[in-house]
PDB file of C-alpha atoms and ligand atoms in Angstrom:
ATOM      1  CA  MET G 957      10.140 -14.100 -23.189  1.00 70.00           C
ATOM      2  CA  ALA G 958       6.813 -12.285 -23.276  1.00 72.00           C
ATOM      3  CA  PRO G 959       6.220  -9.575 -20.689  1.00 83.00           C
ATOM      4  CA  ARG G 960       4.195 -10.595 -17.655  1.00 91.00           C
ATOM      5  CA  VAL G 961       1.138  -8.561 -16.716  1.00 93.00           C
ATOM      6  CA  ASN G 962      -0.854  -8.419 -13.470  1.00 93.00           C
ATOM      7  CA  ILE G 963      -4.561  -8.757 -14.115  1.00 95.00           C
ATOM      8  CA  CYS G 964      -7.763  -9.216 -12.149  1.00 95.00           C
ATOM      9  CA  HIS G 965      -9.081 -12.525 -13.434  1.00 97.00           C
ATOM     10  CA  ARG G 966     -12.821 -13.053 -13.288  1.00 96.00           C
ATOM     11  CA  THR G 967     -13.885 -16.253 -11.518  1.00 94.00           C
ATOM     12  CA  ASN G 968     -17.256 -17.846 -10.880  1.00 85.00           C
ATOM     13  CA  GLY G 969     -16.431 -18.415  -7.238  1.00 86.00           C
ATOM     14  CA  ASP G 970     -17.028 -16.607  -3.990  1.00 87.00           C
ATOM     15  CA  THR G 971     -14.148 -14.285  -4.808  1.00 90.00           C
ATOM     16  CA  PRO G 972     -15.292 -12.685  -8.062  1.00 93.00           C
ATOM     17  CA  PHE G 973     -11.804 -11.569  -9.142  1.00 95.00           C
ATOM     18  CA  ILE G 974      -8.345 -12.822  -8.278  1.00 96.00           C
ATOM     19  CA  LEU G 975      -4.964 -11.306  -8.981  1.00 95.00           C
ATOM     20  CA  ILE G 976      -2.957 -13.390 -11.435  1.00 96.00           C
ATOM     21  CA  THR G 977       0.036 -12.768 -13.644  1.00 96.00           C
ATOM     22  CA  VAL G 978      -0.164 -13.773 -17.284  1.00 96.00           C
ATOM     23  CA  ASP G 979       2.038 -13.610 -20.339  1.00 95.00           C
ATOM     24  CA  ASP G 980       1.390 -10.642 -22.542  1.00 91.00           C
ATOM     25  CA  HIS G 981       0.218 -12.871 -25.398  1.00 92.00           C
ATOM     26  CA  ALA G 982      -2.520 -14.376 -23.192  1.00 94.00           C
ATOM     27  CA  LEU G 983      -3.918 -10.998 -22.255  1.00 93.00           C
ATOM     28  CA  ALA G 984      -6.503 -10.604 -25.008  1.00 94.00           C
ATOM     29  CA  GLY G 985      -8.312 -13.803 -24.017  1.00 95.00           C
ATOM     30  CA  HIS G 986      -8.560 -12.674 -20.418  1.00 95.00           C
ATOM     31  CA  VAL G 987      -9.796  -9.231 -21.362  1.00 95.00           C
ATOM     32  CA  ASP G 988     -12.417 -10.893 -23.565  1.00 95.00           C
ATOM     33  CA  HIS G 989     -13.926 -12.756 -20.624  1.00 94.00           C
ATOM     34  CA  GLY G 990     -14.159  -9.659 -18.486  1.00 95.00           C
ATOM     35  CA  ASP G 991     -10.860  -9.269 -16.690  1.00 97.00           C
ATOM     36  CA  GLY G 992      -9.396  -5.922 -15.712  1.00 94.00           C
ATOM     37  CA  TYR G 993      -6.378  -4.429 -14.000  1.00 89.00           C
ATOM     38  CA  PRO G 994      -5.584  -3.431 -10.418  1.00 80.00           C
ATOM     39  CA  GLY G 995      -6.497   0.205  -9.856  1.00 69.00           C
ATOM     40  CA  GLN G 996      -8.610   0.326 -13.000  1.00 74.00           C
ATOM     41  CA  PRO G 997     -12.395   0.198 -13.551  1.00 78.00           C
ATOM     42  CA  VAL G 998     -14.172  -3.141 -13.163  1.00 87.00           C
ATOM     43  CA  PRO G 999     -15.507  -4.105 -16.602  1.00 91.00           C
ATOM     44  CA  GLY G1000     -19.291  -4.000 -16.679  1.00 89.00           C
ATOM     45  CA  GLN G1001     -19.601  -2.475 -13.208  1.00 84.00           C
ATOM     46  CA  SER G1002     -20.116   1.233 -13.619  1.00 72.00           C
ATOM     47  CA  GLY G1003     -18.400   3.194 -10.886  1.00 63.00           C
ATOM     48  CA  ASN G1004     -16.440   0.288  -9.393  1.00 73.00           C
ATOM     49  CA  VAL G1005     -12.671  -0.086  -9.508  1.00 73.00           C
ATOM     50  CA  PHE G1006     -10.222  -2.821  -8.576  1.00 78.00           C
ATOM     51  CA  GLY G1007      -8.103  -2.472  -5.457  1.00 72.00           C
ATOM     52  CA  THR G1008      -4.496  -3.582  -5.451  1.00 71.00           C
ATOM     53  CA  ASP G1009      -5.524  -7.177  -4.699  1.00 80.00           C
ATOM     54  CA  CYS G1010      -8.384  -7.101  -7.185  1.00 86.00           C
ATOM     55  CA  GLN G1011     -11.005  -6.563  -4.525  1.00 80.00           C
ATOM     56  CA  VAL G1012     -13.913  -4.601  -5.967  1.00 80.00           C
ATOM     57  CA  VAL G1013     -14.072  -1.115  -4.483  1.00 68.00           C
ATOM     58  CA  THR G1014     -16.899   1.302  -5.030  1.00 62.00           C
ATOM     59  CA  ALA G1015     -15.408   4.137  -7.006  1.00 43.00           C
ATOM     60  CA  LEU G1016     -15.913   7.617  -5.683  1.00 39.00           C
ATOM     61  CA  ALA G1017     -16.201   5.855  -2.375  1.00 37.00           C
ATOM     62  CA  CYS G1018     -17.960   8.846  -0.971  1.00 41.00           C
ATOM     63  CA  PRO G1019     -21.179   8.712  -2.976  1.00 38.00           C
ATOM     64  CA  CYS G1020     -22.490  11.674  -1.050  1.00 42.00           C
ATOM     65  CA  TRP G1021     -19.659  13.714  -2.472  1.00 46.00           C
ATOM     66  CA  ALA G1022     -20.592  12.609  -5.907  1.00 47.00           C
ATOM     67  CA  ASN G1023     -24.306  13.189  -5.466  1.00 50.00           C
ATOM     68  CA  LEU G1024     -24.205  16.521  -3.700  1.00 54.00           C
ATOM     69  CA  THR G1025     -22.781  19.675  -5.158  1.00 55.00           C
ATOM     70  CA  GLU G1026     -19.922  21.362  -3.370  1.00 52.00           C
ATOM     71  CA  ALA G1027     -22.266  24.187  -2.456  1.00 57.00           C
ATOM     72  CA  GLN G1028     -24.622  21.720  -0.822  1.00 61.00           C
ATOM     73  CA  LEU G1029     -21.787  20.169   1.135  1.00 59.00           C
ATOM     74  CA  VAL G1030     -20.627  23.560   2.302  1.00 59.00           C
ATOM     75  CA  THR G1031     -24.165  24.315   3.372  1.00 63.00           C
ATOM     76  CA  ILE G1032     -24.352  21.086   5.316  1.00 62.00           C
ATOM     77  CA  LEU G1033     -21.164  21.809   7.175  1.00 63.00           C
ATOM     78  CA  SER G1034     -21.161  25.560   7.612  1.00 62.00           C
ATOM     79  CA  THR G1035     -24.796  26.620   7.691  1.00 62.00           C
ATOM     80  CA  GLU G1036     -26.836  23.678   8.806  1.00 56.00           C
ATOM     81  CA  PHE G1037     -24.402  22.495  11.452  1.00 57.00           C
ATOM     82  CA  GLY G1038     -21.819  25.267  11.725  1.00 61.00           C
ATOM     83  CA  VAL G1039     -18.158  24.509  11.286  1.00 60.00           C
ATOM     84  CA  ARG G1040     -16.204  24.002  14.434  1.00 63.00           C
ATOM     85  CA  GLN G1041     -12.941  22.986  12.890  1.00 63.00           C
ATOM     86  CA  ALA G1042     -11.523  22.879   9.390  1.00 63.00           C
ATOM     87  CA  ASP G1043      -8.007  22.041   8.331  1.00 63.00           C
ATOM     88  CA  CYS G1044      -6.784  22.055   4.770  1.00 59.00           C
ATOM     89  CA  THR G1045      -3.069  21.674   5.446  1.00 54.00           C
ATOM     90  CA  GLY G1046      -2.922  18.899   7.988  1.00 56.00           C
ATOM     91  CA  ALA G1047      -0.123  16.387   8.400  1.00 60.00           C
ATOM     92  CA  ASN G1048       0.273  13.897   5.561  1.00 65.00           C
ATOM     93  CA  ASN G1049      -1.834  16.059   3.278  1.00 66.00           C
ATOM     94  CA  ASP G1050      -4.935  15.231   5.298  1.00 72.00           C
ATOM     95  CA  VAL G1051      -7.929  17.470   4.924  1.00 75.00           C
ATOM     96  CA  PHE G1052     -10.894  17.476   7.244  1.00 74.00           C
ATOM     97  CA  ALA G1053     -13.674  19.600   8.644  1.00 73.00           C
ATOM     98  CA  ARG G1054     -15.936  18.908  11.566  1.00 73.00           C
ATOM     99  CA  GLY G1055     -19.240  20.473  12.457  1.00 68.00           C
ATOM    100  CA  ILE G1056     -20.199  21.907  15.809  1.00 66.00           C
ATOM    101  CA  ASP G1057     -21.618  18.540  16.712  1.00 66.00           C
ATOM    102  CA  GLY G1058     -18.119  17.080  16.610  1.00 65.00           C
ATOM    103  CA  ASN G1059     -17.418  13.880  14.755  1.00 67.00           C
ATOM    104  CA  SER G1060     -20.996  13.266  13.735  1.00 68.00           C
ATOM    105  CA  THR G1061     -20.668  15.878  10.980  1.00 71.00           C
ATOM    106  CA  GLU G1062     -17.395  15.476   9.245  1.00 75.00           C
ATOM    107  CA  ILE G1063     -15.790  15.504   5.857  1.00 75.00           C
ATOM    108  CA  ALA G1064     -12.326  14.035   5.691  1.00 77.00           C
ATOM    109  CA  ALA G1065      -9.689  12.526   3.449  1.00 78.00           C
ATOM    110  CA  MET G1066      -6.836  11.028   5.418  1.00 79.00           C
ATOM    111  CA  GLN G1067      -3.621   9.830   3.861  1.00 77.00           C
ATOM    112  CA  THR G1068      -2.646   7.788   6.911  1.00 76.00           C
ATOM    113  CA  ASP G1069      -5.106   5.014   6.191  1.00 75.00           C
ATOM    114  CA  MET G1070      -6.195   6.154   2.724  1.00 76.00           C
ATOM    115  CA  SER G1071      -9.635   6.787   4.105  1.00 76.00           C
ATOM    116  CA  CYS G1072     -12.383   8.991   2.850  1.00 73.00           C
ATOM    117  CA  THR G1073     -15.277  10.031   5.042  1.00 74.00           C
ATOM    118  CA  LEU G1074     -18.386  12.121   4.779  1.00 69.00           C
ATOM    119  CA  ARG G1075     -20.663  11.939   7.774  1.00 69.00           C
ATOM    120  CA  THR G1076     -23.703  14.072   8.420  1.00 62.00           C
ATOM    121  CA  SER G1077     -27.009  13.512  10.151  1.00 58.00           C
ATOM    122  CA  THR G1078     -28.395  11.879   7.030  1.00 57.00           C
ATOM    123  CA  ASN G1079     -25.294  10.489   5.327  1.00 58.00           C
ATOM    124  CA  ASN G1080     -22.620   8.263   6.745  1.00 60.00           C
ATOM    125  CA  VAL G1081     -19.979   7.078   4.339  1.00 62.00           C
ATOM    126  CA  SER G1082     -16.537   5.969   5.361  1.00 65.00           C
ATOM    127  CA  MET G1083     -14.144   3.907   3.289  1.00 66.00           C
ATOM    128  CA  THR G1084     -10.602   2.904   4.164  1.00 69.00           C
ATOM    129  CA  SER G1085      -7.651   1.492   2.286  1.00 73.00           C
ATOM    130  CA  LEU G1086      -8.759   3.044  -0.948  1.00 72.00           C
ATOM    131  CA  PRO G1087      -6.758   2.619  -4.129  1.00 72.00           C
ATOM    132  CA  ALA G1088      -4.593   5.671  -4.631  1.00 73.00           C
ATOM    133  CA  SER G1089      -6.593   6.732  -7.668  1.00 72.00           C
ATOM    134  CA  VAL G1090      -9.835   6.780  -5.713  1.00 70.00           C
ATOM    135  CA  PHE G1091      -8.289   8.392  -2.678  1.00 72.00           C
ATOM    136  CA  ASP G1092      -6.945  11.192  -4.852  1.00 72.00           C
ATOM    137  CA  VAL G1093     -10.460  11.934  -6.051  1.00 72.00           C
ATOM    138  CA  CYS G1094     -11.703  12.104  -2.477  1.00 70.00           C
ATOM    139  CA  LEU G1095      -8.779  14.268  -1.448  1.00 72.00           C
ATOM    140  CA  THR G1096      -9.459  16.685  -4.264  1.00 71.00           C
ATOM    141  CA  GLN G1097     -13.151  16.859  -3.427  1.00 67.00           C
ATOM    142  CA  ALA G1098     -12.497  17.385   0.263  1.00 68.00           C
ATOM    143  CA  ARG G1099      -9.958  20.109  -0.406  1.00 67.00           C
ATOM    144  CA  LYS G1100     -12.361  21.939  -2.707  1.00 63.00           C
ATOM    145  CA  VAL G1101     -15.056  21.876  -0.077  1.00 63.00           C
ATOM    146  CA  ILE G1102     -12.803  22.977   2.723  1.00 61.00           C
ATOM    147  CA  GLN G1103     -11.429  25.867   0.700  1.00 55.00           C
ATOM    148  CA  GLN G1104     -14.954  27.238   0.634  1.00 52.00           C
ATOM    149  CA  LEU G1105     -15.479  27.036   4.348  1.00 51.00           C
ATOM    150  CA  SER G1106     -15.314  30.312   6.196  1.00 39.00           C
ATOM    151  CA  VAL G1107     -13.211  29.014   9.061  1.00 36.00           C
ATOM    152  CA  CYS G1108      -9.903  27.374   8.351  1.00 36.00           C
ATOM    153  CA  PHE G1109      -7.215  26.896  10.913  1.00 32.00           C
ATOM    154  CA  ASP G1110      -4.883  24.252  12.241  1.00 28.00           C
TER     155      ASP G1110
HETATM  156 ZN1   ZN W 143      -9.037 -14.231 -16.967  1.00 86.11          ZN
END
């Protein structure tokens, strides 16, 4: 019996991709019409990835993190707003930093709900239930930023 593979099958309906399981020998045909795999990039959609149920998730779900350099992020948090709290060794591997204005300036990656947040006066991006691969990118970015902050305590 051929191996069975989970794929994100492209539809023409309201739900653009659905999770189906196909025989290995049927895979090539599905790939040819634009299918992909859970947790992998969406074919033809630069920057997007499939979630575990084949929902399309914007990759690097914190576009601000992707568009700003780390130095710029550090400036936003530590110079422009001042850092009130930063924590790089929180429970569950969480990392977060908040500006002196409290939650309105915040960079965070939280394992509890697989969320990734960057919030400043001009940017507000918060995504939850990210695929592990995307969350890991956010976690790495957040940790890099927080390591550069001058204040770091629990
Ligand atoms: Zn298909």
